[in-house]
């Protein structure tokens, strides 16, 4: 598994761009992930934008990027569970996808390194999930930002160009 993760991270990413309805993509991820969330006592919610949010993207890779964040969010909430919110919208001429959790939050000293390949705070973690998420978003011409407060949770935002 570690070798597969490395090869995916180190390899060339070939994008198959097509118009992707971000809200539909998030609905599919919610349907797919709901059983896992329930097992972990996580309430999964989707906040939909009233306006259509469409980007030229590789939907398979974009799903992988968001799913990485969802998995991390559930792990951050631990056995007590919590709430995982996905939202899509537009702002500053970009599409935005937020993955918000009510977990433990990420200390500021960890935030500086969290996207570095092979950096992990999880026992048995490969440190490639967030690095891969950032790489996928960057290959689409976007960026990932992070807001987190220890004890209150974390919000990862994927900013993607529209059109």
Short mmCIF file of C-alpha atoms in Angstrom, two decimals:
data_model
loop_
_atom_site.label_atom_id
_atom_site.label_comp_id
_atom_site.label_asym_id
_atom_site.label_seq_id
_atom_site.Cartn_x
_atom_site.Cartn_y
_atom_site.Cartn_z
CA UNK A 1 0.00 0.00 0.00
CA UNK A 2 2.82 2.40 0.88
CA UNK A 3 4.56 1.66 -2.41
CA UNK A 4 1.32 2.16 -4.37
CA UNK A 5 0.79 5.51 -2.61
CA UNK A 6 4.34 6.57 -3.42
CA UNK A 7 4.07 5.59 -7.08
CA UNK A 8 0.81 7.51 -7.42
CA UNK A 9 2.36 10.56 -5.74
CA UNK A 10 5.64 10.44 -7.67
CA UNK A 11 4.15 9.57 -11.05
CA UNK A 12 2.93 11.87 -13.76
CA UNK A 13 -0.66 12.94 -13.37
CA UNK A 14 -2.64 12.76 -16.61
CA UNK A 15 -5.76 14.88 -16.32
CA UNK A 16 -8.87 13.94 -18.27
CA UNK A 17 -10.64 17.28 -18.06
CA UNK A 18 -14.37 17.49 -18.57
CA UNK A 19 -17.03 19.81 -17.18
CA UNK A 20 -17.65 18.64 -13.60
CA UNK A 21 -20.64 19.71 -11.53
CA UNK A 22 -19.03 20.09 -8.11
CA UNK A 23 -22.32 19.75 -6.23
CA UNK A 24 -23.09 16.46 -7.97
CA UNK A 25 -19.53 15.24 -7.28
CA UNK A 26 -19.98 16.02 -3.56
CA UNK A 27 -23.41 14.30 -3.53
CA UNK A 28 -21.77 11.16 -4.94
CA UNK A 29 -19.05 11.31 -2.29
CA UNK A 30 -21.63 11.74 0.48
CA UNK A 31 -23.57 8.70 -0.77
CA UNK A 32 -20.38 6.66 -1.00
CA UNK A 33 -18.97 7.76 2.38
CA UNK A 34 -22.16 7.79 4.50
CA UNK A 35 -21.83 4.19 5.79
CA UNK A 36 -18.22 4.82 6.88
CA UNK A 37 -19.22 8.07 8.59
CA UNK A 38 -22.06 6.35 10.44
CA UNK A 39 -19.73 3.65 11.74
CA UNK A 40 -17.47 6.38 13.13
CA UNK A 41 -20.38 8.32 14.72
CA UNK A 42 -19.87 11.17 12.30
CA UNK A 43 -22.80 13.21 11.03
CA UNK A 44 -22.20 13.94 7.36
CA UNK A 45 -23.80 17.05 5.87
CA UNK A 46 -23.71 18.70 2.46
CA UNK A 47 -24.26 22.43 2.05
CA UNK A 48 -25.21 23.11 -1.54
CA UNK A 49 -24.67 26.39 -3.30
CA UNK A 50 -27.86 27.84 -4.83
CA UNK A 51 -25.90 28.50 -8.01
CA UNK A 52 -24.34 25.90 -10.27
CA UNK A 53 -20.64 25.27 -9.65
CA UNK A 54 -18.92 23.72 -12.69
CA UNK A 55 -15.18 23.35 -13.32
CA UNK A 56 -13.09 21.75 -16.04
CA UNK A 57 -11.53 18.89 -14.10
CA UNK A 58 -10.73 15.23 -13.86
CA UNK A 59 -13.61 14.06 -11.67
CA UNK A 60 -11.88 10.85 -10.59
CA UNK A 61 -8.82 12.71 -9.29
CA UNK A 62 -10.90 15.47 -7.74
CA UNK A 63 -12.94 12.84 -5.87
CA UNK A 64 -9.69 11.29 -4.63
CA UNK A 65 -8.50 14.68 -3.34
CA UNK A 66 -11.75 15.35 -1.44
CA UNK A 67 -11.98 11.76 -0.18
CA UNK A 68 -8.46 12.06 1.30
CA UNK A 69 -9.67 15.09 3.27
CA UNK A 70 -12.84 13.29 4.37
CA UNK A 71 -10.88 10.29 5.65
CA UNK A 72 -8.51 12.56 7.57
CA UNK A 73 -11.46 14.47 9.04
CA UNK A 74 -13.11 11.30 10.35
CA UNK A 75 -9.82 10.17 11.86
CA UNK A 76 -9.35 13.59 13.50
CA UNK A 77 -12.71 13.26 15.24
CA UNK A 78 -11.76 9.97 16.86
CA UNK A 79 -14.12 7.63 18.67
CA UNK A 80 -16.41 10.38 19.91
CA UNK A 81 -17.43 11.28 16.37
CA UNK A 82 -18.60 14.71 15.35
CA UNK A 83 -19.73 16.50 12.26
CA UNK A 84 -18.26 16.52 8.76
CA UNK A 85 -19.55 19.23 6.45
CA UNK A 86 -18.92 19.41 2.72
CA UNK A 87 -19.81 22.59 0.90
CA UNK A 88 -19.46 23.94 -2.59
CA UNK A 89 -19.70 27.48 -3.80
CA UNK A 90 -18.14 30.25 -5.81
CA UNK A 91 -16.05 33.14 -4.60
CA UNK A 92 -13.41 35.44 -6.05
CA UNK A 93 -14.04 33.99 -9.52
CA UNK A 94 -13.21 30.49 -8.32
CA UNK A 95 -15.03 27.36 -7.33
CA UNK A 96 -14.53 26.43 -3.71
CA UNK A 97 -14.95 23.10 -1.98
CA UNK A 98 -14.80 23.09 1.81
CA UNK A 99 -14.24 20.00 3.94
CA UNK A 100 -14.97 21.02 7.52
CA UNK A 101 -14.72 18.84 10.63
CA UNK A 102 -15.37 19.28 14.33
CA UNK A 103 -12.26 17.31 15.28
CA UNK A 104 -9.32 18.16 17.49
CA UNK A 105 -7.93 20.80 15.14
CA UNK A 106 -4.35 21.06 13.93
CA UNK A 107 -1.70 22.85 16.00
CA UNK A 108 -0.02 25.74 14.17
CA UNK A 109 3.43 24.10 14.21
CA UNK A 110 1.94 21.06 12.44
CA UNK A 111 0.02 23.20 9.92
CA UNK A 112 3.32 24.44 8.48
CA UNK A 113 4.32 20.90 7.46
CA UNK A 114 0.99 19.15 6.93
CA UNK A 115 1.23 19.08 3.11
CA UNK A 116 4.85 17.83 3.06
CA UNK A 117 5.23 14.38 1.57
CA UNK A 118 5.94 11.71 4.19
CA UNK A 119 5.01 13.98 7.10
CA UNK A 120 2.34 12.37 9.26
CA UNK A 121 1.11 12.72 12.81
CA UNK A 122 -0.84 9.46 12.56
CA UNK A 123 0.55 6.14 13.70
CA UNK A 124 1.03 4.10 10.55
CA UNK A 125 0.30 7.08 8.28
CA UNK A 126 2.27 7.38 5.05
CA UNK A 127 2.16 11.16 4.93
CA UNK A 128 1.05 11.11 1.30
CA UNK A 129 -2.71 11.78 1.52
CA UNK A 130 -2.56 15.56 2.00
CA UNK A 131 0.49 15.88 -0.27
CA UNK A 132 -1.45 14.06 -3.00
CA UNK A 133 -4.55 16.21 -2.43
CA UNK A 134 -2.49 19.38 -2.83
CA UNK A 135 -0.76 18.03 -5.94
CA UNK A 136 -4.07 17.09 -7.60
CA UNK A 137 -5.52 20.54 -6.91
CA UNK A 138 -2.35 22.26 -8.16
CA UNK A 139 -2.41 20.17 -11.36
CA UNK A 140 -5.90 21.63 -11.91
CA UNK A 141 -4.48 25.17 -11.54
CA UNK A 142 -5.84 25.58 -8.01
CA UNK A 143 -4.65 25.73 -4.44
CA UNK A 144 -5.56 24.35 -1.01
CA UNK A 145 -5.91 26.50 2.08
CA UNK A 146 -6.34 25.47 5.68
CA UNK A 147 -7.99 27.08 8.69
CA UNK A 148 -7.82 25.23 11.97
CA UNK A 149 -8.19 25.93 15.63
CA UNK A 150 -7.10 23.35 18.18
CA UNK A 151 -10.12 22.00 20.03
CA UNK A 152 -12.60 23.36 17.47
CA UNK A 153 -11.91 21.66 14.16
CA UNK A 154 -10.48 22.22 10.72
CA UNK A 155 -11.59 23.61 7.36
CA UNK A 156 -9.70 22.66 4.22
CA UNK A 157 -10.69 24.71 1.16
CA UNK A 158 -9.94 23.66 -2.40
CA UNK A 159 -9.87 26.69 -4.72
CA UNK A 160 -10.32 25.76 -8.39
CA UNK A 161 -10.43 27.96 -11.47
CA UNK A 162 -13.81 28.25 -13.18
CA UNK A 163 -14.07 27.93 -16.96
#
